Coordinates of C-alpha atoms in Angstrom, one line a residue:
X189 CA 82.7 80.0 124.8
X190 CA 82.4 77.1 122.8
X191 CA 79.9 74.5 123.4
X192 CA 82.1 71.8 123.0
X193 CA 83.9 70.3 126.7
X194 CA 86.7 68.8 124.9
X195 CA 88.9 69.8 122.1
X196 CA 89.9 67.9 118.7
X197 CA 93.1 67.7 116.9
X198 CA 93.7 68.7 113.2
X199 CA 94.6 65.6 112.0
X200 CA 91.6 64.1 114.1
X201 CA 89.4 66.3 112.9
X202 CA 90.4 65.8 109.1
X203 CA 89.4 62.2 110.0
X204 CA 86.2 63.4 111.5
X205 CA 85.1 64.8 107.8
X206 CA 86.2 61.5 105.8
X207 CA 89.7 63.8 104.5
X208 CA 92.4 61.5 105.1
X209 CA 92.9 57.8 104.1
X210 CA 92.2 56.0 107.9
X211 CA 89.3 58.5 107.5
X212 CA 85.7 56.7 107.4
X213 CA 84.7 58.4 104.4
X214 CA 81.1 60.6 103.9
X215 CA 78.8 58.9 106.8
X216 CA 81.8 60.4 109.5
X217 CA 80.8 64.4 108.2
X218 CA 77.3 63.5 108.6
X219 CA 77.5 61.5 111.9
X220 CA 77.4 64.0 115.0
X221 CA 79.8 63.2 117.6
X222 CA 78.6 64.1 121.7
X223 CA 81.2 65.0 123.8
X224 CA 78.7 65.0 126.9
X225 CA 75.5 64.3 128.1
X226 CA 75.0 68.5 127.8
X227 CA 75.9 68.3 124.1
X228 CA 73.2 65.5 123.5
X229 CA 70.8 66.7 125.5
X230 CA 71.0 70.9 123.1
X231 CA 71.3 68.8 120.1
X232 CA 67.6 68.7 120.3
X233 CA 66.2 71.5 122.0
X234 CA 62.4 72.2 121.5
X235 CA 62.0 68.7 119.9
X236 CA 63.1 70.4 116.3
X237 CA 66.0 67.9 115.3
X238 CA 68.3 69.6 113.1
X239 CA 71.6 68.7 111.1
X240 CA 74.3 67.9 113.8
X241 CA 76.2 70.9 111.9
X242 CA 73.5 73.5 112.8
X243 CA 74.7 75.2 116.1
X244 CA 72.1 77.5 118.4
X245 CA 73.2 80.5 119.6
X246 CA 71.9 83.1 122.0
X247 CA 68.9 85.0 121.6
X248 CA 69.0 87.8 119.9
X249 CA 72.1 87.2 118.5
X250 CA 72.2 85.7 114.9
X251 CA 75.7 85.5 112.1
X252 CA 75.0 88.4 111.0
X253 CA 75.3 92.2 113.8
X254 CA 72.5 94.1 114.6
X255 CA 72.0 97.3 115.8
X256 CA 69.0 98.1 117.6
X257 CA 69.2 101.3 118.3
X258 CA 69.6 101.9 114.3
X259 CA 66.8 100.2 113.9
X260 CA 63.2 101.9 113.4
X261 CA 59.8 101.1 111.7
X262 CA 59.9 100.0 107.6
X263 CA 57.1 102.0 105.9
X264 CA 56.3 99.4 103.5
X265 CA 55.1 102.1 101.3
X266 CA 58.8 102.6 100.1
X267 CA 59.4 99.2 99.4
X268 CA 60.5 98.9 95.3
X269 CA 57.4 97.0 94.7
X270 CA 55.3 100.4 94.7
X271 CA 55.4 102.4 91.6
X272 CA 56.0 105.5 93.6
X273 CA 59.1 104.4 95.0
X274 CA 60.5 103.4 91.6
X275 CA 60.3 106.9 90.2
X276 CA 61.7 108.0 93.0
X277 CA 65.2 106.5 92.1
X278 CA 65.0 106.8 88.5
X279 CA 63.0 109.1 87.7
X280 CA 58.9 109.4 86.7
X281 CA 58.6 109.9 83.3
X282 CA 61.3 107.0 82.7
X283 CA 58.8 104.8 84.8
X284 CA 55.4 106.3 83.8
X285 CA 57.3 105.5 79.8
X286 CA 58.1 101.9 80.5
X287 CA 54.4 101.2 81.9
X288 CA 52.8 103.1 78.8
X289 CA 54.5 101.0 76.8
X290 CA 54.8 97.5 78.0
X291 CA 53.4 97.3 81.4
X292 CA 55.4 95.9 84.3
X293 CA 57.1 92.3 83.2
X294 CA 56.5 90.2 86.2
X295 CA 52.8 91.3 86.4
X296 CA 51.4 92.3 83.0
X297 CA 52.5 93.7 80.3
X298 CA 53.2 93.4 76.5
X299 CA 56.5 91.2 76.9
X300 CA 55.0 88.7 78.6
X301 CA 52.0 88.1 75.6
X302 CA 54.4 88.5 73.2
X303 CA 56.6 85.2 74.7
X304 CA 53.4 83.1 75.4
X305 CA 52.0 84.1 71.3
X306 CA 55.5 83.5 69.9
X307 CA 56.0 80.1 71.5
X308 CA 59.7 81.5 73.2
X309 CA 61.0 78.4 75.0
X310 CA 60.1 78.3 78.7
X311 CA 56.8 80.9 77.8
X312 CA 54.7 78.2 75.5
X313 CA 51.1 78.2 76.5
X314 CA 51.5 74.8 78.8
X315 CA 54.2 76.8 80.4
X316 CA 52.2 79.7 81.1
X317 CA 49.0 77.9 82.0
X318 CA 50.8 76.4 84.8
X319 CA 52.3 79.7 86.1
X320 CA 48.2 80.7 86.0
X321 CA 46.9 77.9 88.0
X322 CA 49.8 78.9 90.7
X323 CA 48.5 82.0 91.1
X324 CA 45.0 81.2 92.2
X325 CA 44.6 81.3 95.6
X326 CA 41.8 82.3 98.6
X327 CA 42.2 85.4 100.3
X328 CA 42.2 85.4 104.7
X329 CA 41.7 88.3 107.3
X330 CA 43.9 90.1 109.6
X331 CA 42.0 88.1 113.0
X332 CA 41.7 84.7 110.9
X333 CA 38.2 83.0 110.4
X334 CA 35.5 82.5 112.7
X335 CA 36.1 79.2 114.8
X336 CA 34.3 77.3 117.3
X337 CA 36.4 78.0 120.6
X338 CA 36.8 76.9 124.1
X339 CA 34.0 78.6 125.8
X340 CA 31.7 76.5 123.1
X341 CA 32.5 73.5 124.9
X342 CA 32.3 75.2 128.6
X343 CA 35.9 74.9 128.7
X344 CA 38.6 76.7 129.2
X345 CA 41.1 78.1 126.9
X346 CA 43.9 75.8 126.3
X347 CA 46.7 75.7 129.5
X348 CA 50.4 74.4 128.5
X349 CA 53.8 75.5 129.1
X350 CA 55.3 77.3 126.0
X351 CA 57.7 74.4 125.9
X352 CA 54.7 72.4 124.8
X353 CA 53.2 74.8 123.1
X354 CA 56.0 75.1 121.0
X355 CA 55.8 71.6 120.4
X356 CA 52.6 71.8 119.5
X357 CA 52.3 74.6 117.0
X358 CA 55.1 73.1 115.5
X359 CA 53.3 69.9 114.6
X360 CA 50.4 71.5 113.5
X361 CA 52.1 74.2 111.6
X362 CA 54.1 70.5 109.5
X363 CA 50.4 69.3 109.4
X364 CA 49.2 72.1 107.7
X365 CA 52.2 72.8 105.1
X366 CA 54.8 74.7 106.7
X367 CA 58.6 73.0 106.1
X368 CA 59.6 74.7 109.5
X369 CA 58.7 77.8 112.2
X370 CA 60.1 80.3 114.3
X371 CA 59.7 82.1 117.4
X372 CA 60.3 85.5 118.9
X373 CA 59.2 87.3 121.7
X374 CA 56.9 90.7 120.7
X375 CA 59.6 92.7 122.5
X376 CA 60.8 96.1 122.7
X377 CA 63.5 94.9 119.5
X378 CA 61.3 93.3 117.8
X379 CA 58.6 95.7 117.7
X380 CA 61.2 97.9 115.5
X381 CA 60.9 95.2 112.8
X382 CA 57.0 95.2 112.6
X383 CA 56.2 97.4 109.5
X384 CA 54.7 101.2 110.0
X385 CA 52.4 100.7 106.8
X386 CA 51.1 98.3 104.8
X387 CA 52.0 98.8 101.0
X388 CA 48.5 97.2 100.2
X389 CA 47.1 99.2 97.0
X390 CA 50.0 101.5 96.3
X391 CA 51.7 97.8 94.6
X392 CA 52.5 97.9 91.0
X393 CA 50.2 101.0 90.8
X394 CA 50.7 103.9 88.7
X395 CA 48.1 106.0 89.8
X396 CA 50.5 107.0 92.7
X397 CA 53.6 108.6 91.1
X398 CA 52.1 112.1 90.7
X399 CA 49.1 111.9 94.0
X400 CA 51.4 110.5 96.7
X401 CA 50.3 109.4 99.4
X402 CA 48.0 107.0 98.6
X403 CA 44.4 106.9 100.2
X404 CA 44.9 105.0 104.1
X405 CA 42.1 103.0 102.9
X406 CA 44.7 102.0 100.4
X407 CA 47.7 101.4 102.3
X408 CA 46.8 101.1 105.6
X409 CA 48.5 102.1 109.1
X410 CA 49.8 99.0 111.1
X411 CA 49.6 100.5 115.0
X412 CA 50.6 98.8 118.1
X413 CA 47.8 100.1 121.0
X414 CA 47.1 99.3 124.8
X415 CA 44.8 97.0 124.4
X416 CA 43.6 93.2 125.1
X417 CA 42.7 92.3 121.3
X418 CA 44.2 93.0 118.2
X419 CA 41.0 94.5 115.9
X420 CA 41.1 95.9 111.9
X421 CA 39.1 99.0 110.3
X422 CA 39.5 100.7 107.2
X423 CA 42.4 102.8 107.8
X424 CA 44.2 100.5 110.9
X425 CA 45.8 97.0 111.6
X426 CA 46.1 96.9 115.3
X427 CA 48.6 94.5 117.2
X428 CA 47.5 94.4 121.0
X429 CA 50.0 95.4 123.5
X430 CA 48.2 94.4 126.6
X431 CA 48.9 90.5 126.1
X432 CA 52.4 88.9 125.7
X433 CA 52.9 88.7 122.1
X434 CA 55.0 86.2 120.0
X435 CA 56.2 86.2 116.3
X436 CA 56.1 83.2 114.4
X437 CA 58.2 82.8 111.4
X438 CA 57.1 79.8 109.1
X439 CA 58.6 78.6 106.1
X440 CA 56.8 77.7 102.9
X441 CA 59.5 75.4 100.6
X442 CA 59.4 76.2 97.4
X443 CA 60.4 73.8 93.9
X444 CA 63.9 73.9 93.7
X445 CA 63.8 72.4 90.3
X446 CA 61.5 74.1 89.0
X447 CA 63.7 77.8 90.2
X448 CA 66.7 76.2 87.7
X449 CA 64.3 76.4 85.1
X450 CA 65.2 80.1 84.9
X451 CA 64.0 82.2 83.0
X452 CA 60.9 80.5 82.5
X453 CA 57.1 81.0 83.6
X454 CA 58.1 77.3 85.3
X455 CA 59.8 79.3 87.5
X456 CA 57.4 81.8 87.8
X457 CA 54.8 78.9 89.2
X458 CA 57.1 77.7 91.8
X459 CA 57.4 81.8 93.0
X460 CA 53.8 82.2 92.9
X461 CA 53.3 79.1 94.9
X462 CA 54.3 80.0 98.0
X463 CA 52.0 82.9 98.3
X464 CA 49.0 79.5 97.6
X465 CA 50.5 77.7 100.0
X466 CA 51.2 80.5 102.7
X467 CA 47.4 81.6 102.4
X468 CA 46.1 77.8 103.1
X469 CA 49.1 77.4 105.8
X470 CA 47.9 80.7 107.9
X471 CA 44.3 80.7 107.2
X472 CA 44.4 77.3 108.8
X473 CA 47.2 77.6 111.6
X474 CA 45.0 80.7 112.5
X475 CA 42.0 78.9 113.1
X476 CA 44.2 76.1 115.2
X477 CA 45.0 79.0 117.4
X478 CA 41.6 80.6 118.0
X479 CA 39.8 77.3 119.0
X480 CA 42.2 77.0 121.5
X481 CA 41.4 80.1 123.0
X482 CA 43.9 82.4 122.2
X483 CA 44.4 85.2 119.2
X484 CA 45.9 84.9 116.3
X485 CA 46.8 87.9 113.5
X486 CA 48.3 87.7 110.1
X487 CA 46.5 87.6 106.9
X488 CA 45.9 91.5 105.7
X489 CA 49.1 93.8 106.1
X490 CA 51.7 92.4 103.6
X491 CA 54.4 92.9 104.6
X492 CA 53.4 92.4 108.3
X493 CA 57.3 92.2 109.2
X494 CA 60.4 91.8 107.8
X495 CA 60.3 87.7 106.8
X496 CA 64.0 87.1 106.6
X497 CA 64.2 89.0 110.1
X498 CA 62.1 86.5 111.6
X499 CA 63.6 83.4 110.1
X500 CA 66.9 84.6 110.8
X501 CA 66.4 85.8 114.6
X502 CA 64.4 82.6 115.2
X503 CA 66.8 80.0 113.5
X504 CA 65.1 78.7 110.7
X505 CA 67.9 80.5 108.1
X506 CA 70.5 82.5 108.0
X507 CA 70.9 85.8 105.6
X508 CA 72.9 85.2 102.5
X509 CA 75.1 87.8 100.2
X510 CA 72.0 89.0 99.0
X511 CA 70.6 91.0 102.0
X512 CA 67.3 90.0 100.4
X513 CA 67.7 86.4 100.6
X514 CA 67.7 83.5 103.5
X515 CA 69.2 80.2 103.5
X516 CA 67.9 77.1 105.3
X517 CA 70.7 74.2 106.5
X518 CA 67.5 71.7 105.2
X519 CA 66.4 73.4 101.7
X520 CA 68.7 76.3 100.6
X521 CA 67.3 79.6 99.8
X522 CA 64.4 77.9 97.9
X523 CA 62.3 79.0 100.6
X524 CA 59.1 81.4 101.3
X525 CA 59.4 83.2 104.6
X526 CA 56.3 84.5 106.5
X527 CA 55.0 85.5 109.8
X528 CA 52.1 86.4 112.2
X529 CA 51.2 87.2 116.2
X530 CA 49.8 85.0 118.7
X531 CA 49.4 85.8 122.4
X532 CA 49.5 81.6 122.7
X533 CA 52.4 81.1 125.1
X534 CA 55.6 80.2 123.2
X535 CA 59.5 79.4 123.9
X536 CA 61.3 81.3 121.5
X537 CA 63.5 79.7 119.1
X538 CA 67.4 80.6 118.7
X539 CA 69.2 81.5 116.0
X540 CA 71.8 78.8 114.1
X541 CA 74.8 79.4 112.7
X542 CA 75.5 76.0 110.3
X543 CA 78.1 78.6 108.2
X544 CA 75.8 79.6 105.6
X545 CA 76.6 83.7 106.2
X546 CA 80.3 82.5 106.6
X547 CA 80.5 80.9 103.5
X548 CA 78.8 83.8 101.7
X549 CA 81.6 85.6 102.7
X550 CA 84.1 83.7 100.1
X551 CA 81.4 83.0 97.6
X552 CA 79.7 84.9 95.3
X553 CA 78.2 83.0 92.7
X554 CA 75.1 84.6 92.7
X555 CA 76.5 87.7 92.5
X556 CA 78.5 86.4 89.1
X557 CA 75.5 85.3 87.8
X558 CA 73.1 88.3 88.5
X559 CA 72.5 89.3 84.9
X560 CA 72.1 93.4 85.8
X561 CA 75.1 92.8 88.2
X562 CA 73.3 94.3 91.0
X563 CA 74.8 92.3 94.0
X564 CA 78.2 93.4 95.6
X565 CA 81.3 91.3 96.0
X566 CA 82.8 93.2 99.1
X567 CA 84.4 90.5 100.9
X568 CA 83.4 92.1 104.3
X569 CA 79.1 93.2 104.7
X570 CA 79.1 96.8 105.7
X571 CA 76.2 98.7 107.9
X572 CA 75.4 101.6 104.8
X573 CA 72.9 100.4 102.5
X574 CA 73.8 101.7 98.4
X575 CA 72.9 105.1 98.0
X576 CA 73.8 105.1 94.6
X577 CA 74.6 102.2 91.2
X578 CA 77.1 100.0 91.8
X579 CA 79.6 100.7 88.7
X580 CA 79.1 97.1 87.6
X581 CA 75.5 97.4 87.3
X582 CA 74.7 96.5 83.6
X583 CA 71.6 97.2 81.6
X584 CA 69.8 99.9 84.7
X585 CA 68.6 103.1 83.6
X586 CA 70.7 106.0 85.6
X587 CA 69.9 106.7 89.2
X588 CA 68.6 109.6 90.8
X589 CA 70.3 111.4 93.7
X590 CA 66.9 109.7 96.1
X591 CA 67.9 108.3 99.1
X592 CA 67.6 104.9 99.1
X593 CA 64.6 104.0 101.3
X594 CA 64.1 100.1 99.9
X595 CA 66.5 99.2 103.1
X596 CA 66.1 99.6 106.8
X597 CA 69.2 100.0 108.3
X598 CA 70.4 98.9 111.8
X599 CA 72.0 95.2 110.1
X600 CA 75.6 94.5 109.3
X601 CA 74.8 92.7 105.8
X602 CA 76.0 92.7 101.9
X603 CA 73.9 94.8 100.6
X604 CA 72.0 94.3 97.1
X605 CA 71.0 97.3 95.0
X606 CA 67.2 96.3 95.5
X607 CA 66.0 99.3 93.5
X608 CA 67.6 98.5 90.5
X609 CA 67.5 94.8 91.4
X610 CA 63.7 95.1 91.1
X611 CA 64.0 97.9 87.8
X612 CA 65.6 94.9 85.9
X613 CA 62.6 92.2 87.1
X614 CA 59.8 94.2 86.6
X615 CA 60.5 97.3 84.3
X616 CA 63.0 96.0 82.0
X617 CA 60.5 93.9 79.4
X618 CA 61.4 90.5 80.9
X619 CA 58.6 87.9 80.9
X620 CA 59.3 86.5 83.9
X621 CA 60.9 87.5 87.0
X622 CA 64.6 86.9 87.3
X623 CA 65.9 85.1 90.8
X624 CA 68.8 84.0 89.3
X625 CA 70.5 84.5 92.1
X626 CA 68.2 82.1 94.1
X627 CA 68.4 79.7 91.3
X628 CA 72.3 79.4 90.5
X629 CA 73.3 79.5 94.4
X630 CA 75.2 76.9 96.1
X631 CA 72.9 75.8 98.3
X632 CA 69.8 75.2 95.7
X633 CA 70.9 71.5 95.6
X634 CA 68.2 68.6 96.1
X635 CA 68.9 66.6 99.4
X636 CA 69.0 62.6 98.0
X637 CA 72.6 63.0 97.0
X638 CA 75.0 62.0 100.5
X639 CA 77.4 64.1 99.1
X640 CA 75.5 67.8 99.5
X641 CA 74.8 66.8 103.6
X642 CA 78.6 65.8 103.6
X643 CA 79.7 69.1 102.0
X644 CA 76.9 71.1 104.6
X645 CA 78.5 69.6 107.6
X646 CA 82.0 70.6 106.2
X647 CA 80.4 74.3 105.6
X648 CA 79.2 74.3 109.2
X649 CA 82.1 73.0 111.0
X650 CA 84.8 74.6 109.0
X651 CA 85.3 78.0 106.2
X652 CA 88.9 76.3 105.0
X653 CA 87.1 74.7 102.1
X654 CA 84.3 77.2 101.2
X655 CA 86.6 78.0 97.9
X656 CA 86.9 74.8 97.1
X657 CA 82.8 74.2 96.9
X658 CA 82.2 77.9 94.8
X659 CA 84.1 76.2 92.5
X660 CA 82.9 72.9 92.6
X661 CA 79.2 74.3 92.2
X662 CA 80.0 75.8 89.0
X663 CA 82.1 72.9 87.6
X664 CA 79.4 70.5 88.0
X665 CA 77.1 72.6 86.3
X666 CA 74.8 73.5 89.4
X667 CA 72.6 76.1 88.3
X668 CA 70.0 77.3 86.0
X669 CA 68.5 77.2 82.5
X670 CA 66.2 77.6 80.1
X671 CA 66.9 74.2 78.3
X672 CA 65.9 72.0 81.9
X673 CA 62.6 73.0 81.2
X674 CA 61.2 70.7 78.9
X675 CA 62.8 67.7 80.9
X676 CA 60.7 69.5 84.3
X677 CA 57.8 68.5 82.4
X678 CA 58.9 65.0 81.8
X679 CA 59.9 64.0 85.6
X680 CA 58.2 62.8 88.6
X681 CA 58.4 65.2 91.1
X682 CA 56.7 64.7 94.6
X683 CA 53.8 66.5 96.1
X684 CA 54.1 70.2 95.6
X685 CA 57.0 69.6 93.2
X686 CA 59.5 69.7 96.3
X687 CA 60.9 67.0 98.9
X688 CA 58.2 67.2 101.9
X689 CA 60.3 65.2 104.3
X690 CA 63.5 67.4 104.2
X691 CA 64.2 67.7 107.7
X692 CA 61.3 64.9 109.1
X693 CA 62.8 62.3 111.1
X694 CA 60.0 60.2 112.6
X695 CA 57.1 58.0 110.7
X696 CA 59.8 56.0 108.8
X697 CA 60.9 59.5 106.4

């Protein structure tokens, strides 16, 4: 049923989105239009004003289909970050070759010396310096740090309705660094997308092709148990299941223009940054959480959950042709996605459609751009995960008959080949990881111009011009490059190097 209580003409819509000469031009596609009282009143539902284009749908029920029942535990272990996994697919003495040689690209390794010592552009030592200052940051703990809490003061622990709370959290969580949040209920559903096993050690390490599996002091279990208070030991993360729990999704922007400087160790910094920023975000949002009486669990496990599962079940994105990759109405896919579990009382958030899935439907400009070709251009997404190369993959190393284990299934998505997707970042002697397909997408546009919020509230109201903006995007030159590198270093970009009042509508911003 649609939301709306009346119904508009075609000719009065084209006038609506500024398409027609009596039309009133760019404001009319930004300017939302109430039909009711209802309408105005869900426009701003939990105090989180979003684009007038951004719809809420029902819980539980984001763009993109799930299946539940095909939906089980990730071992994170299989993920094609650990060295293990990759010589699964193509084979161990290709990977155990590539490391003797050259060492993984995005994390050590010859190739990346070699650019910083020659001087290639985007790899010169100021570029590199800054990619090594992004990548210090302090480490936090699975329960959070030790706060001063209620029971200090004599009180009680904090008492709210998770309407409030909501409200709260989410003006803490903005205090603190995080662009936006998300919320879901710990329930039976979700507990399917909370990982089986950390990856922890078994990362980018070698040592675990031929002895698998590796030590559970290495890569730890993640357990759900009957009790009041989640706890951590050597071989366990434990998530209580006496309490109600919650999942909150937060978002940690990134620099958009410092991902067009691709490839570049630029880029790289702006990657690297929101791992920084998520550890300063968490540590603190933890220790908000605890004073006020309640627990709070994150830092440890990585990955704790599937991020773009949380963003996209709680609203703050929806999933984009690369399974791997969510888009926000507010900032694109330049986003970091994260999570913990609180048993603070919370109202969960919905999911949106503003038509980013839909128009990833017609568009497939990363997927053009994806330098090993490693992204599909099906025009419909598909339940099977790729258990074998796509036949325009380009420059990947033949693939095993392995069973593809990079996915968890249960999601109606277009898939990405992830393990050669992540062959070509890390094993193929590039100095820096790729994301071209974060950095040349539609949506990586900055927010000052009036005429990307025009185009997003055309996107969300409408897919009859979705062709028409793919090609647009690649006319004007959107995209990524070497060459914008030395004119980064030359701008004035704001805190952080992105635009901290995206979405902010109070204070003046």
């Amino acid at each position: 049923m649609s939301i709306f209580h009346s119904t508009l003409s075609r000719r009065d819509f084209m006038k609506y989105v500024g398409l027609t000469a009596v039309g009133t031009g760019g404001a009319a596609a930004i300017t939302p239009v109430f039909h009711d009282i209802d309408e105005a009143i869900v426009s701003n539902s939990n105090g989180w004003k979003r684009p007038w284009y951004v719809k809420e749908r029902e819980l539980g029920n984001p763009t993109i289909e799930i299946d539940w029942s095909q939906t089980t535990r990730y071992d994170a272990r299989e993920t094609a970050h650990v060295t293990h996994a990759m010589a699964q697919y193509y084979g161990a003495d290709q990977i155990k070759n590539v490391l003797a040689t050259s060492g993984v690209g995005i994390m050590q390794g010859k190739c990346r010396k070699d650019a910083v010592t020659q001087g290639q552009k985007g790899f010169n030592l100021r570029d590199n310096a800054l990619r090594l200052g992004a990548a210090v940051w302090a480490t936090g703990s699975w329960t959070g740090p030790t706060v001063t809490g209620p029971d200090f003061y004599g009180l009680p622990r904090w008492n709210d309705s998770p309407e409030n709370n909501l409200r709260m959290l989410r003006a803490a969580m903005n205090f603190y660094g995080a662009a936006a949040i998300a919320v879901s209920e710990f329930s039976e559903n979700e507990k399917k997308l909370l990982c089986s096993w950390d990856r922890g050690g078994a990362t980018f390490n070698a040592t675990y092709i031929d002895q698998w599996p590796p030590p559970i002091t290495v890569s730890r279990k993640i357990e759900i148990e009957n009790v009041d208070q989640g706890y951590v030991t050597p071989e366990k993360f434990v998530v209580p299941n006496n309490p109600k729990m919650f999942v909150v999704g937060f978002t940690i922007p990134m620099s958009r223009d410092a991902w067009r400087c691709n490839p570049s160790a630029v880029l790289d910094a702006a990657n690297i940054s929101r791992y920084r920023l998520r550890g300063d975000v968490e540590n603190s949002a933890q220790a908000f959480i605890k004073a006020l009486g309640f627990q709070c669990l994150g830092l440890g496990p990585y990955p704790l959950l599937a991020a773009q599962a949380s963003a996209v079940l709680g609203g703050t994105a929806e999933l984009a042709r690369n399974h791997c990759v969510a888009i926000s109405p507010e900032r694109g896919p330049i986003d970091g996605y994260y999570e913990f579990m609180t048993d603070l009382p919370l109202e969960p958030t919905h999911p949106i459609d503003a038509g980013l899935n839909r128009f990833c439907h017609s568009c497939h400009k990363c997927a053009d751009f994806c330098p090993p070709q490693v992204i599909t251009y099906d025009k419909e997404p598909s339940w099977d995960p790729p258990q074998k190369a796509f036949e325009h993959e380009q420059g990947i190393p033949p693939r095993t008959s392995a069973p593809n284990k990079c996915a968890g299934r249960g999601k109606k998505v277009f898939w990405s080949d992830s393990p050669a997707c992540n062959y070509y970042n890390a094993y193929s002697g590039l100095p820096a990881q790729c994301g071209m397909c974060m950095s040349t997408c539609t949506f990586n546009v900055n927010t000052g111009a009036m005429v990307h919020q025009v185009v997003k509230g055309i996107v969300g109201t409408t897919d009859i011009f979705n062709g028409l903006f793919y090609q647009g995007a690649k006319t004007f030159g959107y995209g990524a490059s070497t060459n914008k590198v030395d004119s980064w270093w030359a701008q004035d970009y704001p805190a952080y190097g992105y635009d901290t009042v995206a979405g902010s509508h109070n204070g003046g911003y």
